[in-house]
Amino acid sequence: MPAPDWSPGNKEAGRVDDLLRAGRRLYVAGNFTVLANHAGKVVRRTYLASVRASTGRIGGFAPRINGRVYALAKARGLLFVGGAFSSVNGHARHNLAAFSLRTGRLSRKVRDLHIRGAVEALAATRRAVYVGGSFSSIGGRRRARLAKLSVSGGRYRVVRGWKPRANAMVRAIVVVSSRRIVAGGDFTSVSGRRQRYIVALGGGRRGRVKRWTDHPKAEILDLAISGRSIYAAEAGSGGTALRYHAGGGGLQWFYKTDGNVQAVTVIGRSPVFGMHGDNVAPRKNRKMSEFGHSRRIERHKLFMLTRKGKLRRWNPDLTSTEGVLGVWALCSGGGNVYAGGDFTAVHGVSQERLAIFRHV
């Protein structure tokens, strides 16, 4: 994925911000305007595209969006898209839209909700869509960076009573159950209660704050759920991979790195983390300085752990040049791991911003 607008002052140009696999397709979202293959073919794709999940071949899905796409989710045959845009295929859609997964057409089930502020996080179930970001209102209703949509009359509408208030950006949301939602981000309080960077909320009518035992020390950039575990990607001075119990928020283990941990997915029962660092600690629950000579193991932008927090041998070698920050998006499916971000090479071979690791 080339980035013709990239410059030292615009290092996020071309970045892949989110990935989602649906059937044979991999949907790619981010800050790009073109896609290219290794044969040199270049096609225009504005902030959202699809490729074949098995090979990476560029698909025909080419919606016209006038701004960056940060977040993807799927449910009920729809692809939900969140970001910082105002128009999709010539129709007004402020920061949230939906497409049919079958036809690729813009769906009328999500009309223009006139969201004031960017959408950076989405999680969808058959019953609801949870929305997070930096917005202040949605569908004409005041909402502080968190909202819930449900279907009524064939359209998605804002749920009136569900209105927790975060005091800063929400970057990630996962659904534990219909009664428990977990969100992560830059916030330090939710609905007037101190909740540093991660919060559990009721999924029902009110979205009340629920118990979360152990809070991280820095911003949460991504979340993934697997069974009764939630894995979190933490920023900070040297990043941290975290495993929490989904029910009560108790910390199970932490794993230190020498750079922000920015993305997480799960393949099988093993979490995979993306970062901008090049080293990880030798074992879980061990501190490691971002700089200096504390013991460390090389892992370039990606690493895999067991569910018990043991480092696996899997060791793809990703390179980021010109100070760009590595892996920002991960997903898995069909035995593959998909990575996106602003890396520029894999194992020394040019591979810009999107890579497929097969049969992991």
mmCIF file of C-alpha atoms in Angstrom:
data_model
loop_
_atom_site.group_PDB
_atom_site.id
_atom_site.type_symbol
_atom_site.label_atom_id
_atom_site.label_comp_id
_atom_site.label_asym_id
_atom_site.label_seq_id
_atom_site.Cartn_x
_atom_site.Cartn_y
_atom_site.Cartn_z
ATOM 1 C CA MET A 1 0.000 0.000 0.000
ATOM 2 C CA PRO A 2 1.935 3.022 -1.215
ATOM 3 C CA ALA A 3 1.475 6.420 0.388
ATOM 4 C CA PRO A 4 2.093 9.185 -2.168
ATOM 5 C CA ASP A 5 1.220 11.890 0.384
ATOM 6 C CA TRP A 6 3.697 10.621 2.991
ATOM 7 C CA SER A 7 6.227 13.113 4.353
ATOM 8 C CA PRO A 8 8.127 13.551 7.635
ATOM 9 C CA GLY A 9 5.391 15.964 8.670
ATOM 10 C CA ASN A 10 2.593 13.577 7.624
ATOM 11 C CA LYS A 11 3.779 10.213 8.910
ATOM 12 C CA GLU A 12 0.288 8.770 9.268
ATOM 13 C CA ALA A 13 -0.366 8.977 5.522
ATOM 14 C CA GLY A 14 -1.047 5.481 4.204
ATOM 15 C CA ARG A 15 -1.537 3.939 7.634
ATOM 16 C CA VAL A 16 -3.861 0.952 8.000
ATOM 17 C CA ASP A 17 -5.977 1.578 11.101
ATOM 18 C CA ASP A 18 -8.242 -1.482 11.223
ATOM 19 C CA LEU A 19 -8.773 -4.892 9.623
ATOM 20 C CA LEU A 20 -11.755 -7.220 9.582
ATOM 21 C CA ARG A 21 -12.170 -10.609 7.934
ATOM 22 C CA ALA A 22 -15.640 -11.555 6.681
ATOM 23 C CA GLY A 23 -15.831 -14.817 4.760
ATOM 24 C CA ARG A 24 -13.378 -14.740 1.865
ATOM 25 C CA ARG A 25 -12.779 -11.008 2.141
ATOM 26 C CA LEU A 26 -10.453 -8.965 4.283
ATOM 27 C CA TYR A 27 -11.662 -5.401 4.770
ATOM 28 C CA VAL A 28 -8.972 -2.769 5.182
ATOM 29 C CA ALA A 29 -9.547 0.667 6.726
ATOM 30 C CA GLY A 30 -7.221 3.575 7.257
ATOM 31 C CA ASN A 31 -5.628 6.749 5.969
ATOM 32 C CA PHE A 32 -4.849 5.648 2.403
ATOM 33 C CA THR A 33 -6.057 6.684 -1.058
ATOM 34 C CA VAL A 34 -4.409 4.012 -3.264
ATOM 35 C CA LEU A 35 -3.637 0.283 -3.166
ATOM 36 C CA ALA A 36 -0.933 -1.519 -5.136
ATOM 37 C CA ASN A 37 0.133 -5.127 -5.688
ATOM 38 C CA HIS A 38 3.612 -6.565 -6.204
ATOM 39 C CA ALA A 39 3.117 -6.531 -9.976
ATOM 40 C CA GLY A 40 2.937 -2.747 -9.874
ATOM 41 C CA LYS A 41 -0.799 -2.370 -10.435
ATOM 42 C CA VAL A 42 -2.107 0.709 -8.607
ATOM 43 C CA VAL A 43 -5.815 1.356 -8.006
ATOM 44 C CA ARG A 44 -7.620 4.169 -6.245
ATOM 45 C CA ARG A 45 -9.258 3.220 -2.948
ATOM 46 C CA THR A 46 -10.299 6.001 -0.590
ATOM 47 C CA TYR A 47 -9.856 4.997 3.047
ATOM 48 C CA LEU A 48 -11.695 1.641 2.740
ATOM 49 C CA ALA A 49 -11.048 -1.418 0.561
ATOM 50 C CA SER A 50 -11.237 -5.193 0.417
ATOM 51 C CA VAL A 51 -8.749 -7.847 -0.638
ATOM 52 C CA ARG A 52 -9.056 -11.601 -0.966
ATOM 53 C CA ALA A 53 -8.344 -13.007 2.472
ATOM 54 C CA SER A 54 -6.299 -15.964 1.190
ATOM 55 C CA THR A 55 -4.068 -14.164 -1.297
ATOM 56 C CA GLY A 56 -4.334 -10.402 -0.784
ATOM 57 C CA ARG A 57 -5.648 -9.885 -4.317
ATOM 58 C CA ILE A 58 -7.334 -6.471 -4.550
ATOM 59 C CA GLY A 59 -11.139 -6.692 -4.619
ATOM 60 C CA GLY A 60 -13.670 -4.608 -6.481
ATOM 61 C CA PHE A 61 -15.178 -3.010 -3.366
ATOM 62 C CA ALA A 62 -14.427 0.697 -3.853
ATOM 63 C CA PRO A 63 -16.711 3.038 -1.899
ATOM 64 C CA ARG A 64 -16.085 6.753 -2.225
ATOM 65 C CA ILE A 65 -15.403 8.132 1.237
ATOM 66 C CA ASN A 66 -14.088 11.639 1.870
ATOM 67 C CA GLY A 67 -12.164 10.996 5.095
ATOM 68 C CA ARG A 68 -10.205 8.535 7.187
ATOM 69 C CA VAL A 69 -11.764 5.281 8.389
ATOM 70 C CA TYR A 70 -10.644 4.148 11.858
ATOM 71 C CA ALA A 71 -12.932 1.279 12.854
ATOM 72 C CA LEU A 72 -14.766 -1.728 11.405
ATOM 73 C CA ALA A 73 -17.349 -4.178 12.750
ATOM 74 C CA LYS A 74 -19.827 -6.657 11.285
ATOM 75 C CA ALA A 75 -23.268 -8.020 12.243
ATOM 76 C CA ARG A 76 -26.568 -8.928 10.603
ATOM 77 C CA GLY A 77 -25.015 -8.998 7.125
ATOM 78 C CA LEU A 78 -23.655 -5.471 7.449
ATOM 79 C CA LEU A 79 -20.177 -3.962 7.540
ATOM 80 C CA PHE A 80 -20.138 -0.997 9.947
ATOM 81 C CA VAL A 81 -17.573 1.717 9.271
ATOM 82 C CA GLY A 82 -16.514 4.482 11.641
ATOM 83 C CA GLY A 83 -14.116 7.354 11.122
ATOM 84 C CA ALA A 84 -13.739 11.043 10.338
ATOM 85 C CA PHE A 85 -15.743 11.604 7.154
ATOM 86 C CA SER A 86 -18.937 13.330 6.032
ATOM 87 C CA SER A 87 -19.794 11.737 2.690
ATOM 88 C CA VAL A 88 -20.023 8.142 1.395
ATOM 89 C CA ASN A 89 -20.807 7.434 -2.258
ATOM 90 C CA GLY A 90 -22.209 10.956 -2.545
ATOM 91 C CA HIS A 91 -24.567 10.543 0.424
ATOM 92 C CA ALA A 92 -24.262 12.403 3.727
ATOM 93 C CA ARG A 93 -22.847 10.116 6.403
ATOM 94 C CA HIS A 94 -21.104 11.854 9.282
ATOM 95 C CA ASN A 95 -18.481 9.484 10.729
ATOM 96 C CA LEU A 96 -20.599 6.296 10.652
ATOM 97 C CA ALA A 97 -21.942 4.224 7.759
ATOM 98 C CA ALA A 98 -22.855 0.634 6.892
ATOM 99 C CA PHE A 99 -22.533 -1.494 3.771
ATOM 100 C CA SER A 100 -24.140 -4.761 2.738
ATOM 101 C CA LEU A 101 -21.568 -7.548 3.051
ATOM 102 C CA ARG A 102 -23.283 -9.373 0.183
ATOM 103 C CA THR A 103 -23.527 -6.562 -2.385
ATOM 104 C CA GLY A 104 -21.103 -3.911 -1.119
ATOM 105 C CA ARG A 105 -23.787 -1.246 -1.408
ATOM 106 C CA LEU A 106 -24.282 1.533 1.109
ATOM 107 C CA SER A 107 -27.048 0.476 3.497
ATOM 108 C CA ARG A 108 -30.043 2.609 4.367
ATOM 109 C CA LYS A 109 -30.290 0.868 7.724
ATOM 110 C CA VAL A 110 -27.722 3.331 9.062
ATOM 111 C CA ARG A 111 -28.800 6.810 7.960
ATOM 112 C CA ASP A 112 -26.819 9.964 8.609
ATOM 113 C CA LEU A 113 -26.658 10.305 12.399
ATOM 114 C CA HIS A 114 -24.834 13.668 12.223
ATOM 115 C CA ILE A 115 -22.165 12.495 14.662
ATOM 116 C CA ARG A 116 -20.168 15.464 15.959
ATOM 117 C CA GLY A 117 -16.649 14.080 16.314
ATOM 118 C CA ALA A 118 -14.735 11.067 15.040
ATOM 119 C CA VAL A 119 -15.698 7.436 15.592
ATOM 120 C CA GLU A 120 -12.615 5.401 16.556
ATOM 121 C CA ALA A 121 -14.163 2.210 17.968
ATOM 122 C CA LEU A 122 -17.008 -0.126 17.002
ATOM 123 C CA ALA A 123 -18.354 -3.417 18.341
ATOM 124 C CA ALA A 124 -21.444 -5.074 16.878
ATOM 125 C CA THR A 125 -23.780 -7.906 17.849
ATOM 126 C CA ARG A 126 -27.105 -9.012 16.402
ATOM 127 C CA ARG A 127 -28.864 -6.792 18.924
ATOM 128 C CA ALA A 128 -26.735 -3.673 19.105
ATOM 129 C CA VAL A 129 -23.835 -1.609 17.806
ATOM 130 C CA TYR A 130 -21.583 0.062 20.387
ATOM 131 C CA VAL A 131 -19.803 3.215 19.238
ATOM 132 C CA GLY A 132 -16.764 4.911 20.763
ATOM 133 C CA GLY A 133 -14.540 7.808 19.810
ATOM 134 C CA SER A 134 -14.157 11.512 20.451
ATOM 135 C CA PHE A 135 -17.694 12.664 19.578
ATOM 136 C CA SER A 136 -20.040 14.829 21.630
ATOM 137 C CA SER A 137 -23.383 13.977 20.031
ATOM 138 C CA ILE A 138 -24.986 11.329 17.834
ATOM 139 C CA GLY A 139 -28.418 11.297 16.248
ATOM 140 C CA GLY A 140 -29.158 14.676 17.807
ATOM 141 C CA ARG A 141 -28.516 13.348 21.329
ATOM 142 C CA ARG A 142 -25.665 14.413 23.574
ATOM 143 C CA ARG A 143 -23.218 11.570 24.132
ATOM 144 C CA ALA A 144 -19.737 11.835 25.616
ATOM 145 C CA ARG A 145 -17.641 9.508 23.442
ATOM 146 C CA LEU A 146 -19.814 6.407 23.967
ATOM 147 C CA ALA A 147 -23.152 5.410 22.440
ATOM 148 C CA LYS A 148 -25.325 2.403 21.677
ATOM 149 C CA LEU A 149 -27.464 1.797 18.598
ATOM 150 C CA SER A 150 -30.224 -0.756 18.149
ATOM 151 C CA VAL A 151 -32.628 -1.620 15.329
ATOM 152 C CA SER A 152 -36.062 -0.048 15.409
ATOM 153 C CA GLY A 153 -38.358 0.147 12.403
ATOM 154 C CA GLY A 154 -35.709 -1.339 10.133
ATOM 155 C CA ARG A 155 -33.119 1.321 11.010
ATOM 156 C CA TYR A 156 -30.360 1.701 13.581
ATOM 157 C CA ARG A 157 -31.222 4.371 16.126
ATOM 158 C CA VAL A 158 -29.562 5.754 19.247
ATOM 159 C CA VAL A 159 -30.649 3.992 22.450
ATOM 160 C CA ARG A 160 -31.964 6.768 24.673
ATOM 161 C CA GLY A 161 -31.062 5.535 28.153
ATOM 162 C CA TRP A 162 -27.588 4.139 27.420
ATOM 163 C CA LYS A 163 -25.331 7.140 27.992
ATOM 164 C CA PRO A 164 -22.118 6.591 29.954
ATOM 165 C CA ARG A 165 -19.800 9.624 29.776
ATOM 166 C CA ALA A 166 -16.076 9.245 29.131
ATOM 167 C CA ASN A 167 -13.829 12.267 29.689
ATOM 168 C CA ALA A 168 -11.456 11.464 26.790
ATOM 169 C CA MET A 169 -11.234 9.358 23.648
ATOM 170 C CA VAL A 170 -12.523 5.774 23.490
ATOM 171 C CA ARG A 171 -10.278 3.691 21.235
ATOM 172 C CA ALA A 172 -11.573 0.118 21.574
ATOM 173 C CA ILE A 173 -14.726 -1.772 22.601
ATOM 174 C CA VAL A 174 -15.408 -5.503 23.098
ATOM 175 C CA VAL A 175 -18.649 -7.234 24.029
ATOM 176 C CA VAL A 176 -18.393 -9.805 26.837
ATOM 177 C CA SER A 177 -22.132 -10.448 26.963
ATOM 178 C CA SER A 178 -25.403 -8.591 26.483
ATOM 179 C CA ARG A 179 -24.935 -7.333 30.040
ATOM 180 C CA ARG A 180 -21.238 -6.460 29.995
ATOM 181 C CA ILE A 181 -19.269 -4.227 27.613
ATOM 182 C CA VAL A 182 -15.610 -3.297 28.040
ATOM 183 C CA ALA A 183 -14.062 -0.147 26.561
ATOM 184 C CA GLY A 184 -10.500 1.138 26.505
ATOM 185 C CA GLY A 185 -8.883 4.423 25.567
ATOM 186 C CA ASP A 186 -7.404 7.685 26.843
ATOM 187 C CA PHE A 187 -10.063 8.448 29.484
ATOM 188 C CA THR A 188 -9.519 8.546 33.236
ATOM 189 C CA SER A 189 -13.131 8.807 34.361
ATOM 190 C CA VAL A 190 -16.487 7.508 33.141
ATOM 191 C CA SER A 191 -19.834 8.867 34.318
ATOM 192 C CA GLY A 192 -18.032 10.774 37.069
ATOM 193 C CA ARG A 193 -16.240 7.712 38.447
ATOM 194 C CA ARG A 194 -12.469 7.247 38.321
ATOM 195 C CA GLN A 195 -11.812 4.585 35.659
ATOM 196 C CA ARG A 196 -8.287 4.831 34.259
ATOM 197 C CA TYR A 197 -8.056 3.796 30.599
ATOM 198 C CA ILE A 198 -10.395 0.791 30.812
ATOM 199 C CA VAL A 199 -13.986 0.419 31.991
ATOM 200 C CA ALA A 200 -16.712 -2.220 32.187
ATOM 201 C CA LEU A 201 -20.245 -1.066 31.416
ATOM 202 C CA GLY A 202 -23.667 -2.618 31.555
ATOM 203 C CA GLY A 203 -24.886 -3.528 28.113
ATOM 204 C CA GLY A 204 -28.545 -3.026 28.995
ATOM 205 C CA ARG A 205 -30.630 0.112 29.237
ATOM 206 C CA ARG A 206 -28.417 2.436 31.283
ATOM 207 C CA GLY A 207 -24.781 1.536 30.632
ATOM 208 C CA ARG A 208 -23.826 1.858 34.281
ATOM 209 C CA VAL A 209 -20.177 1.486 35.321
ATOM 210 C CA LYS A 210 -19.413 -2.033 36.585
ATOM 211 C CA ARG A 211 -16.581 -3.477 38.642
ATOM 212 C CA TRP A 212 -13.120 -3.569 37.092
ATOM 213 C CA THR A 213 -10.439 -4.585 39.591
ATOM 214 C CA ASP A 214 -7.066 -3.690 38.042
ATOM 215 C CA HIS A 215 -6.522 -0.632 35.866
ATOM 216 C CA PRO A 216 -3.540 -0.086 33.526
ATOM 217 C CA LYS A 217 -0.984 2.663 33.969
ATOM 218 C CA ALA A 218 -1.299 4.116 30.454
ATOM 219 C CA GLU A 219 -3.721 4.455 27.564
ATOM 220 C CA ILE A 220 -5.320 1.340 26.065
ATOM 221 C CA LEU A 221 -5.006 1.341 22.279
ATOM 222 C CA ASP A 222 -6.765 -1.949 21.444
ATOM 223 C CA LEU A 223 -8.715 -4.829 22.986
ATOM 224 C CA ALA A 224 -9.512 -8.418 21.998
ATOM 225 C CA ILE A 225 -11.686 -11.004 23.713
ATOM 226 C CA SER A 226 -11.205 -14.776 23.827
ATOM 227 C CA GLY A 227 -13.470 -16.802 26.064
ATOM 228 C CA ARG A 228 -13.271 -15.347 29.555
ATOM 229 C CA SER A 229 -10.089 -13.391 28.827
ATOM 230 C CA ILE A 230 -9.618 -9.860 27.538
ATOM 231 C CA TYR A 231 -6.256 -8.953 26.035
ATOM 232 C CA ALA A 232 -5.259 -5.296 26.026
ATOM 233 C CA ALA A 233 -2.620 -3.301 24.138
ATOM 234 C CA GLU A 234 -1.180 -0.619 26.424
ATOM 235 C CA ALA A 235 0.891 2.439 25.499
ATOM 236 C CA GLY A 236 3.243 4.133 27.955
ATOM 237 C CA SER A 237 6.992 4.345 28.500
ATOM 238 C CA GLY A 238 7.712 1.020 26.907
ATOM 239 C CA GLY A 239 4.441 -0.702 26.096
ATOM 240 C CA THR A 240 2.691 -3.595 27.805
ATOM 241 C CA ALA A 241 0.602 -6.556 26.709
ATOM 242 C CA LEU A 242 -2.061 -7.373 29.313
ATOM 243 C CA ARG A 243 -4.424 -10.242 30.028
ATOM 244 C CA TYR A 244 -7.501 -9.560 32.189
ATOM 245 C CA HIS A 245 -10.330 -11.710 33.445
ATOM 246 C CA ALA A 246 -13.354 -10.577 31.451
ATOM 247 C CA GLY A 247 -15.747 -10.974 34.367
ATOM 248 C CA GLY A 248 -14.171 -8.844 37.068
ATOM 249 C CA GLY A 249 -11.215 -7.134 35.429
ATOM 250 C CA GLY A 250 -8.529 -8.854 37.483
ATOM 251 C CA LEU A 251 -5.078 -8.735 35.897
ATOM 252 C CA GLN A 252 -3.841 -12.246 34.982
ATOM 253 C CA TRP A 253 -0.403 -11.239 33.697
ATOM 254 C CA PHE A 254 1.529 -8.464 31.927
ATOM 255 C CA TYR A 255 4.304 -8.633 29.327
ATOM 256 C CA LYS A 256 6.640 -5.683 28.753
ATOM 257 C CA THR A 257 8.094 -4.344 25.499
ATOM 258 C CA ASP A 258 10.309 -1.433 24.488
ATOM 259 C CA GLY A 259 7.581 0.444 22.593
ATOM 260 C CA ASN A 260 3.852 1.105 22.641
ATOM 261 C CA VAL A 261 1.735 -2.012 22.188
ATOM 262 C CA GLN A 262 -0.816 -0.811 19.630
ATOM 263 C CA ALA A 263 -2.899 -3.777 18.428
ATOM 264 C CA VAL A 264 -4.029 -7.230 19.507
ATOM 265 C CA THR A 265 -5.875 -10.225 18.080
ATOM 266 C CA VAL A 266 -6.226 -13.882 19.033
ATOM 267 C CA ILE A 267 -5.540 -16.906 16.849
ATOM 268 C CA GLY A 268 -6.557 -20.219 18.359
ATOM 269 C CA ARG A 269 -6.047 -19.431 22.024
ATOM 270 C CA SER A 270 -2.857 -17.412 21.520
ATOM 271 C CA PRO A 271 -2.823 -13.603 21.625
ATOM 272 C CA VAL A 272 -0.804 -11.763 18.988
ATOM 273 C CA PHE A 273 0.324 -8.209 19.744
ATOM 274 C CA GLY A 274 1.507 -5.436 17.412
ATOM 275 C CA MET A 275 3.833 -2.670 18.537
ATOM 276 C CA HIS A 276 6.346 -0.120 17.378
ATOM 277 C CA GLY A 277 9.122 -1.673 19.458
ATOM 278 C CA ASP A 278 11.759 -4.256 18.537
ATOM 279 C CA ASN A 279 12.247 -6.082 21.831
ATOM 280 C CA VAL A 280 10.202 -7.815 24.512
ATOM 281 C CA ALA A 281 10.946 -8.974 28.041
ATOM 282 C CA PRO A 282 12.247 -12.547 28.522
ATOM 283 C CA ARG A 283 9.160 -13.552 30.509
ATOM 284 C CA LYS A 284 5.822 -12.321 31.793
ATOM 285 C CA ASN A 285 5.432 -10.103 34.868
ATOM 286 C CA ARG A 286 8.969 -8.794 34.522
ATOM 287 C CA LYS A 287 9.785 -5.105 34.226
ATOM 288 C CA MET A 288 11.911 -3.910 31.328
ATOM 289 C CA SER A 289 13.225 -0.451 30.586
ATOM 290 C CA GLU A 290 12.381 1.087 27.221
ATOM 291 C CA PHE A 291 16.025 2.051 26.841
ATOM 292 C CA GLY A 292 19.150 0.658 28.451
ATOM 293 C CA HIS A 293 20.559 -2.815 28.930
ATOM 294 C CA SER A 294 17.925 -4.807 30.807
ATOM 295 C CA ARG A 295 17.553 -8.327 29.427
ATOM 296 C CA ARG A 296 15.367 -8.520 26.315
ATOM 297 C CA ILE A 297 14.493 -10.699 23.318
ATOM 298 C CA GLU A 298 14.205 -9.398 19.767
ATOM 299 C CA ARG A 299 10.715 -9.256 18.284
ATOM 300 C CA HIS A 300 10.233 -6.732 15.492
ATOM 301 C CA LYS A 301 6.753 -5.128 15.616
ATOM 302 C CA LEU A 302 4.899 -8.432 16.243
ATOM 303 C CA PHE A 303 4.973 -11.113 18.917
ATOM 304 C CA MET A 304 2.815 -14.033 20.014
ATOM 305 C CA LEU A 305 2.232 -15.366 23.528
ATOM 306 C CA THR A 306 0.472 -18.390 24.924
ATOM 307 C CA ARG A 307 -2.680 -17.756 26.935
ATOM 308 C CA LYS A 308 -0.533 -18.231 30.038
ATOM 309 C CA GLY A 309 1.855 -15.484 28.952
ATOM 310 C CA LYS A 310 4.782 -17.478 27.566
ATOM 311 C CA LEU A 311 6.596 -16.083 24.517
ATOM 312 C CA ARG A 312 6.154 -18.221 21.386
ATOM 313 C CA ARG A 313 8.846 -18.805 18.759
ATOM 314 C CA TRP A 314 6.825 -17.169 15.955
ATOM 315 C CA ASN A 315 8.981 -14.247 14.916
ATOM 316 C CA PRO A 316 8.131 -12.333 11.724
ATOM 317 C CA ASP A 317 10.600 -9.523 11.061
ATOM 318 C CA LEU A 318 8.798 -6.257 10.258
ATOM 319 C CA THR A 319 10.649 -3.039 9.567
ATOM 320 C CA SER A 320 9.497 0.556 9.895
ATOM 321 C CA THR A 321 11.597 3.289 8.320
ATOM 322 C CA GLU A 322 11.626 7.050 8.691
ATOM 323 C CA GLY A 323 10.329 6.925 12.259
ATOM 324 C CA VAL A 324 6.907 5.445 11.481
ATOM 325 C CA LEU A 325 5.362 3.354 14.192
ATOM 326 C CA GLY A 326 4.898 -0.256 13.150
ATOM 327 C CA VAL A 327 1.729 -2.339 13.554
ATOM 328 C CA TRP A 328 -1.587 -0.615 14.326
ATOM 329 C CA ALA A 329 -4.139 -3.223 13.239
ATOM 330 C CA LEU A 330 -4.462 -6.989 13.624
ATOM 331 C CA CYS A 331 -7.079 -9.622 12.917
ATOM 332 C CA SER A 332 -7.122 -13.369 12.346
ATOM 333 C CA GLY A 333 -9.149 -15.979 10.499
ATOM 334 C CA GLY A 334 -8.717 -19.169 8.495
ATOM 335 C CA GLY A 335 -5.447 -19.897 10.273
ATOM 336 C CA ASN A 336 -3.955 -16.600 9.103
ATOM 337 C CA VAL A 337 -2.850 -13.472 10.922
ATOM 338 C CA TYR A 338 -3.386 -10.156 9.125
ATOM 339 C CA ALA A 339 -1.294 -7.115 10.086
ATOM 340 C CA GLY A 340 -1.678 -3.476 9.115
ATOM 341 C CA GLY A 341 -0.049 -0.228 10.117
ATOM 342 C CA ASP A 342 2.775 1.802 8.682
ATOM 343 C CA PHE A 343 5.591 -0.749 8.462
ATOM 344 C CA THR A 344 7.466 -0.886 5.172
ATOM 345 C CA ALA A 345 9.072 -4.349 4.899
ATOM 346 C CA VAL A 346 8.737 -7.957 6.097
ATOM 347 C CA HIS A 347 11.877 -10.123 6.335
ATOM 348 C CA GLY A 348 13.755 -7.441 4.417
ATOM 349 C CA VAL A 349 11.354 -7.506 1.445
ATOM 350 C CA SER A 350 9.218 -4.478 0.592
ATOM 351 C CA GLN A 351 5.725 -4.960 2.034
ATOM 352 C CA GLU A 352 4.080 -1.649 2.766
ATOM 353 C CA ARG A 353 1.457 -1.344 5.490
ATOM 354 C CA LEU A 354 -0.455 -4.627 4.964
ATOM 355 C CA ALA A 355 0.744 -8.223 5.338
ATOM 356 C CA ILE A 356 -0.759 -11.716 5.517
ATOM 357 C CA PHE A 357 0.936 -14.391 7.611
ATOM 358 C CA ARG A 358 -0.465 -17.742 6.475
ATOM 359 C CA HIS A 359 -0.965 -20.935 8.477
ATOM 360 C CA VAL A 360 0.229 -19.446 11.745
#
